Amino acid sequence: MTDLKKYKMFIDGEWVESDTKKTFETLNPENNKPWATVPEASANDVDRAVKAAQKAFEGEWSRLLPRERGNYLRAISNKLRENAELLGKIETIDTGKLFRETNKQANYIAEYYDYYAGLADKVEGTVLPIDKPNIQAITTRIPIGVIAAIIPWNSQMLLTVTKLAPALAMGNTVVIKSSELAPAVMFEFAKLIEETEIPKGVVNVITGFGDPCGKALTTHNLVEKVAFTGGPETARHIIRNSAENLSEVSLELGGKSPVAVFDDAHQENAINGITAGIFGASGQSCIAGSRLYLQDGIYNEFLDKLSARAEKIKIGAPMDPESEMGPLSNFKQLEIIEKNIKLTVDQGGKIKCGGKRHSFSNEGYYFSPTIIECDNHNLPVAENELFGPVLSVMRFKTEDEVIKKMNDNQYGLSSGVYTSDFSRGLRVSKAIRAGITFVNTYRLISPSAPFGGIKDSGFGKEAGVESIKDYTRVKTTWYYTSDKPTLDPFSMR
Ligand code: NAD
């Protein structure tokens, strides 16, 4: 026990324990052994963090020149590049995600900070064509105040930057609540934040459970906006909580993203894209392409080739650069996946490959790449978000039919289409009710590409130029320009 790494929370520029002294252990999914302890934030800790953020907001931060805030974002991006290897390693130890991805991502996320650093001094107001004499009216974009950023356990660095960078650029201050699962990388990140010498309290990093930590944060009366990424059930709590403090809410939730392959698709390209979409990060991705619709003419041939590719995936230790899939992040994931597969097989689903734990290790929850043929997409694996390496495959005949099927799910986050017919690619992408459609590719992100869903996948977009405005409010200022006194104080003009 004594050799466990010990993390502290970062509140008001100080490294602190919880006021209750409570801590909890975080596990390494490679062997499910604890490797670090983190403080469990109490409601008092949350209060301390929010008040620090409020003080920093009212202090110099919101009054700095936009360019100066941009410079701090550039300093964060430089720190990320210098420390990408360390951040990648810690995220890998804590989540089981492959180091070949976490290391690369830590570097790439630096680009997001640069992107918003560049935008910090480019958000403009307007002069209104006002309908009154002797009046000049303008709008400006002002910061909102204290932002609560609630982060899930997967892709934490990415899901943090899409909230933190635009929020800071616009003059807000932030309390980041990392997930209780795999929180370590957020504290390593907080160390880099400290090194930038950003004013105290501008960025605070805490962790804890939904209750009391998440609840206290999202109901706090000084929190003005909650930027949430996580599951739909938690999102319902967040919305209820926002009734307490009347905060604005943005929600990035789950998905059950459909992918269609037409008879004329370039098959090798489609197989690569589908493999990336569902087996990349062991399927623990919100945009995982987990519902696959194959057109009749290629169904058997394509499915055989895809299964052969899936069976070749190299399962291995997450730090091994040769590994293509590592362990599931936690036991809850394994339980959900196994339960849904069992129910589906009981109802007639046919396992084409995988379907069970992989023999690579008995210690970590390694799960084989799994493909299941389903007669209809209402079978549990085809309908529910599993957040794992499980692909459900269904058959279709016509374009209209597949569009209806792709849209027949509660979620609307991502989607994919593979076809050599450019017009059809455009038609289908337009008809799919999802926030993102990939045509002849999959699993791409960029600071300039808005990310987010519709339907039960939430609302509000992250990344891209427009999302920076989501961290501002419009303010209208009226100027009276005449030297004469105003007339009639008792009538609104
Ligand atoms: P989760 O909803 O269980 O937890 C997300 C965060 O909410 C955690 O920090 C958790 O502690 C916190 N939380 C829990 N209860 C709370 C409460 N009552 N009040 C406030 N906060 C509370 O999600 P998870 O299991 O960590 O992550 C997986 C989910 O996230 C999946 O559904 C996945 O699709 C989704 N996700 C979405 C995106 C996206 O960008 N759309 C990206 C990644 C993950």
mmCIF file of C-alpha atoms in Angstrom, residues 130-490:
data_model
loop_
_atom_site.group_PDB
_atom_site.id
_atom_site.type_symbol
_atom_site.label_atom_id
_atom_site.label_comp_id
_atom_site.label_asym_id
_atom_site.label_seq_id
_atom_site.Cartn_x
_atom_site.Cartn_y
_atom_site.Cartn_z
ATOM 1 C CA ILE A 130 -30.708 51.154 -33.964
ATOM 2 C CA ASP A 131 -34.112 52.710 -34.724
ATOM 3 C CA LYS A 132 -33.791 55.770 -32.458
ATOM 4 C CA PRO A 133 -32.262 59.237 -32.839
ATOM 5 C CA ASN A 134 -29.253 60.212 -30.710
ATOM 6 C CA ILE A 135 -28.599 56.645 -29.655
ATOM 7 C CA GLN A 136 -25.671 54.401 -30.409
ATOM 8 C CA ALA A 137 -26.021 50.778 -29.296
ATOM 9 C CA ILE A 138 -23.440 48.029 -29.421
ATOM 10 C CA THR A 139 -23.160 44.390 -28.428
ATOM 11 C CA THR A 140 -20.098 42.845 -26.879
ATOM 12 C CA ARG A 141 -19.333 39.267 -25.824
ATOM 13 C CA ILE A 142 -18.668 38.997 -22.108
ATOM 14 C CA PRO A 143 -17.472 35.964 -20.127
ATOM 15 C CA ILE A 144 -20.071 33.906 -18.248
ATOM 16 C CA GLY A 145 -18.265 33.403 -14.929
ATOM 17 C CA VAL A 146 -17.396 30.134 -13.202
ATOM 18 C CA ILE A 147 -17.669 27.093 -15.467
ATOM 19 C CA ALA A 148 -17.960 23.550 -14.102
ATOM 20 C CA ALA A 149 -16.367 21.085 -16.537
ATOM 21 C CA ILE A 150 -17.482 17.511 -15.837
ATOM 22 C CA ILE A 151 -15.352 14.901 -17.553
ATOM 23 C CA PRO A 152 -15.826 11.129 -18.070
ATOM 24 C CA TRP A 153 -13.003 8.590 -17.787
ATOM 25 C CA ASN A 154 -12.257 8.126 -21.459
ATOM 26 C CA SER A 155 -10.287 10.667 -23.551
ATOM 27 C CA GLN A 156 -10.058 13.040 -20.615
ATOM 28 C CA MET A 157 -7.411 15.325 -22.063
ATOM 29 C CA LEU A 158 -9.477 15.826 -25.211
ATOM 30 C CA LEU A 159 -12.769 16.264 -23.381
ATOM 31 C CA THR A 160 -11.093 18.801 -21.089
ATOM 32 C CA VAL A 161 -9.509 20.973 -23.765
ATOM 33 C CA THR A 162 -12.766 21.403 -25.673
ATOM 34 C CA LYS A 163 -14.223 23.034 -22.553
ATOM 35 C CA LEU A 164 -11.217 24.600 -20.847
ATOM 36 C CA ALA A 165 -9.576 26.296 -23.836
ATOM 37 C CA PRO A 166 -12.607 28.272 -25.098
ATOM 38 C CA ALA A 167 -13.671 29.026 -21.513
ATOM 39 C CA LEU A 168 -10.282 30.511 -20.572
ATOM 40 C CA ALA A 169 -9.876 32.305 -23.888
ATOM 41 C CA MET A 170 -13.103 34.217 -23.228
ATOM 42 C CA GLY A 171 -12.206 35.170 -19.634
ATOM 43 C CA ASN A 172 -14.087 32.531 -17.610
ATOM 44 C CA THR A 173 -12.604 30.540 -14.764
ATOM 45 C CA VAL A 174 -13.042 26.793 -14.418
ATOM 46 C CA VAL A 175 -13.502 23.981 -11.920
ATOM 47 C CA ILE A 176 -12.720 20.667 -13.611
ATOM 48 C CA LYS A 177 -14.226 17.580 -12.024
ATOM 49 C CA SER A 178 -12.505 14.498 -13.366
ATOM 50 C CA SER A 179 -14.235 11.138 -13.259
ATOM 51 C CA GLU A 180 -13.817 8.982 -10.163
ATOM 52 C CA LEU A 181 -12.585 6.344 -12.624
ATOM 53 C CA ALA A 182 -9.074 7.037 -13.907
ATOM 54 C CA PRO A 183 -8.657 10.613 -12.610
ATOM 55 C CA ALA A 184 -4.828 10.634 -12.436
ATOM 56 C CA VAL A 185 -3.977 12.278 -15.740
ATOM 57 C CA MET A 186 -6.012 15.340 -14.791
ATOM 58 C CA PHE A 187 -3.760 15.926 -11.774
ATOM 59 C CA GLU A 188 -0.642 15.530 -13.925
ATOM 60 C CA PHE A 189 -2.199 18.102 -16.223
ATOM 61 C CA ALA A 190 -2.862 20.399 -13.238
ATOM 62 C CA LYS A 191 0.877 20.310 -12.461
ATOM 63 C CA LEU A 192 1.533 21.725 -15.946
ATOM 64 C CA ILE A 193 -1.138 24.357 -15.425
ATOM 65 C CA GLU A 194 0.668 25.419 -12.259
ATOM 66 C CA GLU A 195 3.962 25.672 -14.161
ATOM 67 C CA THR A 196 2.416 28.190 -16.578
ATOM 68 C CA GLU A 197 1.920 30.531 -13.591
ATOM 69 C CA ILE A 198 -1.643 31.209 -14.628
ATOM 70 C CA PRO A 199 -3.272 33.254 -11.814
ATOM 71 C CA LYS A 200 -4.409 31.195 -8.813
ATOM 72 C CA GLY A 201 -7.959 29.917 -8.927
ATOM 73 C CA VAL A 202 -8.384 30.317 -12.700
ATOM 74 C CA VAL A 203 -8.149 26.545 -13.163
ATOM 75 C CA ASN A 204 -9.038 24.147 -10.331
ATOM 76 C CA VAL A 205 -8.968 20.360 -10.630
ATOM 77 C CA ILE A 206 -10.932 18.140 -8.250
ATOM 78 C CA THR A 207 -12.270 14.629 -8.298
ATOM 79 C CA GLY A 208 -14.890 12.633 -6.478
ATOM 80 C CA PHE A 209 -18.121 10.758 -6.959
ATOM 81 C CA GLY A 210 -21.414 11.892 -8.446
ATOM 82 C CA ASP A 211 -22.629 12.484 -4.912
ATOM 83 C CA PRO A 212 -21.485 14.569 -3.083
ATOM 84 C CA CYS A 213 -18.854 16.052 -5.441
ATOM 85 C CA GLY A 214 -20.730 16.197 -8.778
ATOM 86 C CA LYS A 215 -23.974 17.196 -7.150
ATOM 87 C CA ALA A 216 -22.419 19.950 -5.020
ATOM 88 C CA LEU A 217 -20.632 21.344 -8.064
ATOM 89 C CA THR A 218 -23.593 21.354 -10.429
ATOM 90 C CA THR A 219 -25.963 22.896 -7.874
ATOM 91 C CA HIS A 220 -23.502 25.517 -6.580
ATOM 92 C CA ASN A 221 -25.009 28.981 -6.801
ATOM 93 C CA LEU A 222 -21.783 30.551 -8.121
ATOM 94 C CA VAL A 223 -21.539 28.118 -11.047
ATOM 95 C CA GLU A 224 -22.957 29.763 -14.178
ATOM 96 C CA LYS A 225 -22.468 26.996 -16.733
ATOM 97 C CA VAL A 226 -22.011 23.229 -16.590
ATOM 98 C CA ALA A 227 -20.190 21.713 -19.554
ATOM 99 C CA PHE A 228 -20.840 18.005 -19.210
ATOM 100 C CA THR A 229 -19.587 14.920 -21.035
ATOM 101 C CA GLY A 230 -20.835 11.542 -19.883
ATOM 102 C CA GLY A 231 -23.792 9.213 -20.027
ATOM 103 C CA PRO A 232 -27.466 10.129 -20.494
ATOM 104 C CA GLU A 233 -28.541 9.036 -17.011
ATOM 105 C CA THR A 234 -26.022 11.354 -15.356
ATOM 106 C CA ALA A 235 -27.088 14.088 -17.774
ATOM 107 C CA ARG A 236 -30.620 13.862 -16.372
ATOM 108 C CA HIS A 237 -29.193 14.545 -12.890
ATOM 109 C CA ILE A 238 -27.235 17.495 -14.260
ATOM 110 C CA ILE A 239 -30.336 19.058 -15.780
ATOM 111 C CA ARG A 240 -32.294 18.554 -12.558
ATOM 112 C CA ASN A 241 -29.389 20.062 -10.611
ATOM 113 C CA SER A 242 -29.343 23.095 -12.879
ATOM 114 C CA ALA A 243 -32.843 23.910 -11.626
ATOM 115 C CA GLU A 244 -31.149 24.754 -8.311
ATOM 116 C CA ASN A 245 -28.660 27.327 -9.591
ATOM 117 C CA LEU A 246 -30.260 28.117 -12.986
ATOM 118 C CA SER A 247 -26.961 27.440 -14.704
ATOM 119 C CA GLU A 248 -26.593 26.966 -18.433
ATOM 120 C CA VAL A 249 -25.903 23.357 -19.459
ATOM 121 C CA SER A 250 -24.195 21.749 -22.440
ATOM 122 C CA LEU A 251 -24.340 17.985 -22.846
ATOM 123 C CA GLU A 252 -22.069 15.655 -24.818
ATOM 124 C CA LEU A 253 -23.568 12.223 -24.275
ATOM 125 C CA GLY A 254 -23.422 8.724 -25.604
ATOM 126 C CA GLY A 255 -23.981 7.220 -29.012
ATOM 127 C CA LYS A 256 -24.925 4.100 -30.946
ATOM 128 C CA SER A 257 -23.527 5.259 -34.204
ATOM 129 C CA PRO A 258 -24.649 3.565 -37.443
ATOM 130 C CA VAL A 259 -22.407 2.836 -40.418
ATOM 131 C CA ALA A 260 -23.685 1.761 -43.856
ATOM 132 C CA VAL A 261 -21.619 -0.034 -46.485
ATOM 133 C CA PHE A 262 -23.083 -0.051 -49.997
ATOM 134 C CA ASP A 263 -22.333 -2.697 -52.641
ATOM 135 C CA ASP A 264 -20.089 -0.268 -54.546
ATOM 136 C CA ALA A 265 -17.859 0.669 -51.575
ATOM 137 C CA HIS A 266 -14.075 0.359 -51.733
ATOM 138 C CA GLN A 267 -13.976 -2.671 -49.459
ATOM 139 C CA GLU A 268 -10.459 -2.487 -48.068
ATOM 140 C CA ASN A 269 -10.963 1.174 -47.159
ATOM 141 C CA ALA A 270 -14.326 0.381 -45.534
ATOM 142 C CA ILE A 271 -12.843 -2.467 -43.517
ATOM 143 C CA ASN A 272 -10.091 -0.193 -42.206
ATOM 144 C CA GLY A 273 -12.564 2.550 -41.306
ATOM 145 C CA ILE A 274 -14.977 0.179 -39.575
ATOM 146 C CA THR A 275 -12.113 -1.434 -37.660
ATOM 147 C CA ALA A 276 -10.935 1.989 -36.484
ATOM 148 C CA GLY A 277 -14.494 2.970 -35.615
ATOM 149 C CA ILE A 278 -15.365 0.037 -33.368
ATOM 150 C CA PHE A 279 -12.108 -1.596 -32.312
ATOM 151 C CA GLY A 280 -9.974 1.575 -31.887
ATOM 152 C CA ALA A 281 -9.642 2.319 -28.134
ATOM 153 C CA SER A 282 -11.335 -1.095 -27.615
ATOM 154 C CA GLY A 283 -14.609 0.528 -28.671
ATOM 155 C CA GLN A 284 -14.560 2.742 -25.569
ATOM 156 C CA SER A 285 -15.318 5.814 -27.578
ATOM 157 C CA CYS A 286 -18.499 7.867 -27.684
ATOM 158 C CA ILE A 287 -18.384 7.948 -31.503
ATOM 159 C CA ALA A 288 -17.758 4.180 -31.845
ATOM 160 C CA GLY A 289 -19.423 2.975 -35.061
ATOM 161 C CA SER A 290 -21.221 0.108 -33.365
ATOM 162 C CA ARG A 291 -24.185 -0.579 -35.698
ATOM 163 C CA LEU A 292 -23.115 -1.828 -39.132
ATOM 164 C CA TYR A 293 -25.548 -2.137 -42.047
ATOM 165 C CA LEU A 294 -24.256 -4.129 -45.042
ATOM 166 C CA GLN A 295 -25.983 -4.090 -48.418
ATOM 167 C CA ASP A 296 -27.327 -7.424 -49.619
ATOM 168 C CA GLY A 297 -24.941 -7.894 -52.565
ATOM 169 C CA ILE A 298 -21.771 -7.832 -50.463
ATOM 170 C CA TYR A 299 -23.112 -9.012 -47.110
ATOM 171 C CA ASN A 300 -21.452 -12.447 -46.843
ATOM 172 C CA GLU A 301 -18.197 -11.605 -48.599
ATOM 173 C CA PHE A 302 -17.677 -8.353 -46.693
ATOM 174 C CA LEU A 303 -18.584 -9.837 -43.335
ATOM 175 C CA ASP A 304 -16.095 -12.681 -43.833
ATOM 176 C CA LYS A 305 -13.302 -10.240 -44.702
ATOM 177 C CA LEU A 306 -14.185 -7.946 -41.784
ATOM 178 C CA SER A 307 -14.224 -10.840 -39.310
ATOM 179 C CA ALA A 308 -10.873 -12.087 -40.615
ATOM 180 C CA ARG A 309 -9.462 -8.581 -40.021
ATOM 181 C CA ALA A 310 -10.960 -8.440 -36.520
ATOM 182 C CA GLU A 311 -9.460 -11.808 -35.620
ATOM 183 C CA LYS A 312 -6.010 -10.524 -36.604
ATOM 184 C CA ILE A 313 -6.152 -7.607 -34.151
ATOM 185 C CA LYS A 314 -3.238 -7.869 -31.748
ATOM 186 C CA ILE A 315 -4.443 -7.816 -28.170
ATOM 187 C CA GLY A 316 -1.734 -6.798 -25.757
ATOM 188 C CA ALA A 317 -0.422 -4.716 -22.907
ATOM 189 C CA PRO A 318 -1.405 -1.060 -23.271
ATOM 190 C CA MET A 319 2.186 0.230 -23.107
ATOM 191 C CA ASP A 320 3.377 -2.191 -25.818
ATOM 192 C CA PRO A 321 3.715 -0.225 -29.086
ATOM 193 C CA GLU A 322 2.719 -3.355 -31.039
ATOM 194 C CA SER A 323 -0.643 -3.726 -29.258
ATOM 195 C CA GLU A 324 -3.749 -2.811 -31.235
ATOM 196 C CA MET A 325 -6.293 -3.350 -28.463
ATOM 197 C CA GLY A 326 -5.749 -3.203 -24.714
ATOM 198 C CA PRO A 327 -7.985 -4.058 -21.768
ATOM 199 C CA LEU A 328 -11.401 -2.657 -20.966
ATOM 200 C CA SER A 329 -11.094 0.168 -18.533
ATOM 201 C CA ASN A 330 -13.108 -1.263 -15.663
ATOM 202 C CA PHE A 331 -15.298 -4.088 -14.435
ATOM 203 C CA LYS A 332 -18.531 -2.192 -15.034
ATOM 204 C CA GLN A 333 -17.679 -2.157 -18.754
ATOM 205 C CA LEU A 334 -17.156 -5.929 -18.780
ATOM 206 C CA GLU A 335 -20.441 -6.551 -16.997
ATOM 207 C CA ILE A 336 -22.452 -4.392 -19.417
ATOM 208 C CA ILE A 337 -20.870 -6.027 -22.442
ATOM 209 C CA GLU A 338 -21.270 -9.626 -21.233
ATOM 210 C CA LYS A 339 -24.864 -9.059 -20.150
ATOM 211 C CA ASN A 340 -25.899 -7.546 -23.482
ATOM 212 C CA ILE A 341 -24.170 -10.280 -25.492
ATOM 213 C CA LYS A 342 -25.890 -13.009 -23.475
ATOM 214 C CA LEU A 343 -29.332 -11.424 -23.897
ATOM 215 C CA THR A 344 -28.722 -11.001 -27.632
ATOM 216 C CA VAL A 345 -27.607 -14.594 -28.176
ATOM 217 C CA ASP A 346 -30.666 -15.783 -26.218
ATOM 218 C CA GLN A 347 -32.798 -13.814 -28.680
ATOM 219 C CA GLY A 348 -31.145 -15.256 -31.799
ATOM 220 C CA GLY A 349 -28.051 -13.087 -32.357
ATOM 221 C CA LYS A 350 -25.185 -15.060 -34.004
ATOM 222 C CA ILE A 351 -21.614 -14.507 -32.858
ATOM 223 C CA LYS A 352 -19.390 -14.278 -35.929
ATOM 224 C CA CYS A 353 -16.197 -13.745 -33.948
ATOM 225 C CA GLY A 354 -15.127 -13.010 -30.368
ATOM 226 C CA GLY A 355 -17.979 -12.780 -27.876
ATOM 227 C CA LYS A 356 -15.907 -13.473 -24.792
ATOM 228 C CA ARG A 357 -12.907 -12.432 -22.719
ATOM 229 C CA HIS A 358 -9.549 -12.830 -24.429
ATOM 230 C CA SER A 359 -6.981 -15.265 -23.070
ATOM 231 C CA PHE A 360 -4.156 -12.682 -23.116
ATOM 232 C CA SER A 361 -4.472 -12.128 -19.358
ATOM 233 C CA ASN A 362 -6.589 -13.215 -16.429
ATOM 234 C CA GLU A 363 -5.804 -10.052 -14.519
ATOM 235 C CA GLY A 364 -7.042 -7.324 -16.865
ATOM 236 C CA TYR A 365 -10.430 -7.377 -18.593
ATOM 237 C CA TYR A 366 -9.226 -8.028 -22.137
ATOM 238 C CA PHE A 367 -12.178 -8.597 -24.449
ATOM 239 C CA SER A 368 -11.946 -10.116 -27.934
ATOM 240 C CA PRO A 369 -13.004 -8.034 -30.932
ATOM 241 C CA THR A 370 -16.576 -9.167 -31.354
ATOM 242 C CA ILE A 371 -18.934 -9.196 -34.327
ATOM 243 C CA ILE A 372 -22.536 -10.310 -33.902
ATOM 244 C CA GLU A 373 -25.069 -10.800 -36.710
ATOM 245 C CA CYS A 374 -28.490 -9.542 -35.751
ATOM 246 C CA ASP A 375 -31.763 -10.176 -37.575
ATOM 247 C CA ASN A 376 -33.004 -6.835 -36.362
ATOM 248 C CA HIS A 377 -31.467 -3.824 -34.707
ATOM 249 C CA ASN A 378 -33.690 -4.028 -31.651
ATOM 250 C CA LEU A 379 -31.571 -6.811 -30.189
ATOM 251 C CA PRO A 380 -29.754 -5.520 -27.066
ATOM 252 C CA VAL A 381 -26.235 -5.307 -28.553
ATOM 253 C CA ALA A 382 -27.567 -3.455 -31.597
ATOM 254 C CA GLU A 383 -29.678 -1.004 -29.629
ATOM 255 C CA ASN A 384 -27.760 -0.127 -26.457
ATOM 256 C CA GLU A 385 -24.515 1.779 -26.096
ATOM 257 C CA LEU A 386 -21.988 -0.840 -24.886
ATOM 258 C CA PHE A 387 -18.814 1.265 -24.974
ATOM 259 C CA GLY A 388 -16.796 -1.790 -25.965
ATOM 260 C CA PRO A 389 -15.384 -3.699 -28.950
ATOM 261 C CA VAL A 390 -18.710 -5.172 -30.063
ATOM 262 C CA LEU A 391 -20.060 -4.631 -33.569
ATOM 263 C CA SER A 392 -23.650 -5.536 -34.473
ATOM 264 C CA VAL A 393 -24.228 -6.319 -38.136
ATOM 265 C CA MET A 394 -27.516 -6.069 -40.011
ATOM 266 C CA ARG A 395 -28.518 -6.435 -43.670
ATOM 267 C CA PHE A 396 -30.241 -3.902 -45.964
ATOM 268 C CA LYS A 397 -31.416 -3.721 -49.570
ATOM 269 C CA THR A 398 -32.141 -0.093 -50.509
ATOM 270 C CA GLU A 399 -30.868 3.391 -49.701
ATOM 271 C CA ASP A 400 -34.224 4.487 -48.249
ATOM 272 C CA GLU A 401 -34.380 1.414 -46.054
ATOM 273 C CA VAL A 402 -30.899 1.934 -44.600
ATOM 274 C CA ILE A 403 -31.527 5.618 -43.911
ATOM 275 C CA LYS A 404 -34.639 4.692 -41.909
ATOM 276 C CA LYS A 405 -32.721 2.013 -40.027
ATOM 277 C CA MET A 406 -29.774 4.280 -39.278
ATOM 278 C CA ASN A 407 -32.135 6.887 -37.845
ATOM 279 C CA ASP A 408 -34.097 4.373 -35.769
ATOM 280 C CA ASN A 409 -32.184 4.763 -32.488
ATOM 281 C CA GLN A 410 -32.425 7.146 -29.534
ATOM 282 C CA TYR A 411 -28.914 8.509 -30.115
ATOM 283 C CA GLY A 412 -27.598 10.827 -32.828
ATOM 284 C CA LEU A 413 -23.892 11.411 -32.277
ATOM 285 C CA SER A 414 -21.881 9.996 -35.169
ATOM 286 C CA SER A 415 -22.451 7.936 -38.338
ATOM 287 C CA GLY A 416 -20.625 6.616 -41.395
ATOM 288 C CA VAL A 417 -21.279 5.844 -45.054
ATOM 289 C CA TYR A 418 -19.087 3.866 -47.438
ATOM 290 C CA THR A 419 -19.897 4.177 -51.149
ATOM 291 C CA SER A 420 -18.098 5.024 -54.391
ATOM 292 C CA ASP A 421 -21.113 7.045 -55.523
ATOM 293 C CA PHE A 422 -20.377 10.616 -54.460
ATOM 294 C CA SER A 423 -23.988 11.760 -54.882
ATOM 295 C CA ARG A 424 -25.244 8.941 -52.707
ATOM 296 C CA GLY A 425 -22.640 9.779 -50.055
ATOM 297 C CA LEU A 426 -23.995 13.325 -49.961
ATOM 298 C CA ARG A 427 -27.648 12.237 -49.967
ATOM 299 C CA VAL A 428 -27.236 9.731 -47.161
ATOM 300 C CA SER A 429 -25.069 11.985 -44.999
ATOM 301 C CA LYS A 430 -27.712 14.719 -45.309
ATOM 302 C CA ALA A 431 -30.505 12.325 -44.302
ATOM 303 C CA ILE A 432 -28.808 10.851 -41.240
ATOM 304 C CA ARG A 433 -29.971 12.411 -37.975
ATOM 305 C CA ALA A 434 -26.564 12.691 -36.293
ATOM 306 C CA GLY A 435 -24.195 15.498 -35.335
ATOM 307 C CA ILE A 436 -21.310 13.963 -37.315
ATOM 308 C CA THR A 437 -21.174 11.901 -40.524
ATOM 309 C CA PHE A 438 -17.995 10.384 -41.899
ATOM 310 C CA VAL A 439 -18.074 9.493 -45.615
ATOM 311 C CA ASN A 440 -15.532 6.834 -46.646
ATOM 312 C CA THR A 441 -13.551 7.412 -43.426
ATOM 313 C CA TYR A 442 -14.077 7.322 -39.630
ATOM 314 C CA ARG A 443 -12.770 8.475 -36.229
ATOM 315 C CA LEU A 444 -11.241 11.839 -37.054
ATOM 316 C CA ILE A 445 -11.097 14.878 -34.774
ATOM 317 C CA SER A 446 -9.789 18.405 -35.240
ATOM 318 C CA PRO A 447 -9.829 21.667 -33.277
ATOM 319 C CA SER A 448 -11.649 23.270 -36.210
ATOM 320 C CA ALA A 449 -14.340 20.560 -36.522
ATOM 321 C CA PRO A 450 -17.447 20.987 -34.316
ATOM 322 C CA PHE A 451 -18.139 17.851 -32.300
ATOM 323 C CA GLY A 452 -21.406 16.822 -30.686
ATOM 324 C CA GLY A 453 -24.723 15.168 -31.200
ATOM 325 C CA ILE A 454 -28.463 15.552 -31.505
ATOM 326 C CA LYS A 455 -31.390 13.561 -30.027
ATOM 327 C CA ASP A 456 -30.329 11.759 -26.828
ATOM 328 C CA SER A 457 -26.651 12.387 -27.648
ATOM 329 C CA GLY A 458 -27.080 15.840 -26.151
ATOM 330 C CA PHE A 459 -26.821 19.448 -27.258
ATOM 331 C CA GLY A 460 -24.146 22.077 -27.644
ATOM 332 C CA LYS A 461 -21.103 21.671 -29.875
ATOM 333 C CA GLU A 462 -17.501 21.435 -28.746
ATOM 334 C CA ALA A 463 -14.460 22.470 -30.850
ATOM 335 C CA GLY A 464 -14.651 24.719 -33.881
ATOM 336 C CA VAL A 465 -14.883 28.496 -34.179
ATOM 337 C CA GLU A 466 -18.484 28.828 -33.060
ATOM 338 C CA SER A 467 -18.088 26.945 -29.774
ATOM 339 C CA ILE A 468 -16.009 29.768 -28.310
ATOM 340 C CA LYS A 469 -19.181 31.893 -28.263
ATOM 341 C CA ASP A 470 -20.814 29.286 -26.017
ATOM 342 C CA TYR A 471 -18.483 30.566 -23.301
ATOM 343 C CA THR A 472 -19.763 34.121 -23.610
ATOM 344 C CA ARG A 473 -23.001 36.018 -23.175
ATOM 345 C CA VAL A 474 -24.083 38.876 -25.401
ATOM 346 C CA LYS A 475 -24.208 42.218 -23.660
ATOM 347 C CA THR A 476 -26.037 45.229 -25.118
ATOM 348 C CA THR A 477 -24.761 48.701 -24.251
ATOM 349 C CA TRP A 478 -26.741 51.882 -25.097
ATOM 350 C CA TYR A 479 -25.090 55.299 -25.480
ATOM 351 C CA TYR A 480 -27.024 58.562 -25.540
ATOM 352 C CA THR A 481 -25.203 60.899 -27.897
ATOM 353 C CA SER A 482 -27.132 64.206 -27.626
ATOM 354 C CA ASP A 483 -26.069 67.126 -25.422
ATOM 355 C CA LYS A 484 -29.750 67.869 -24.653
ATOM 356 C CA PRO A 485 -31.544 66.142 -21.762
ATOM 357 C CA THR A 486 -33.718 63.122 -22.536
ATOM 358 C CA LEU A 487 -37.479 63.719 -22.816
ATOM 359 C CA ASP A 488 -40.493 62.251 -20.973
ATOM 360 C CA PRO A 489 -39.136 59.971 -18.235
ATOM 361 C CA PHE A 490 -42.512 58.172 -18.023
#
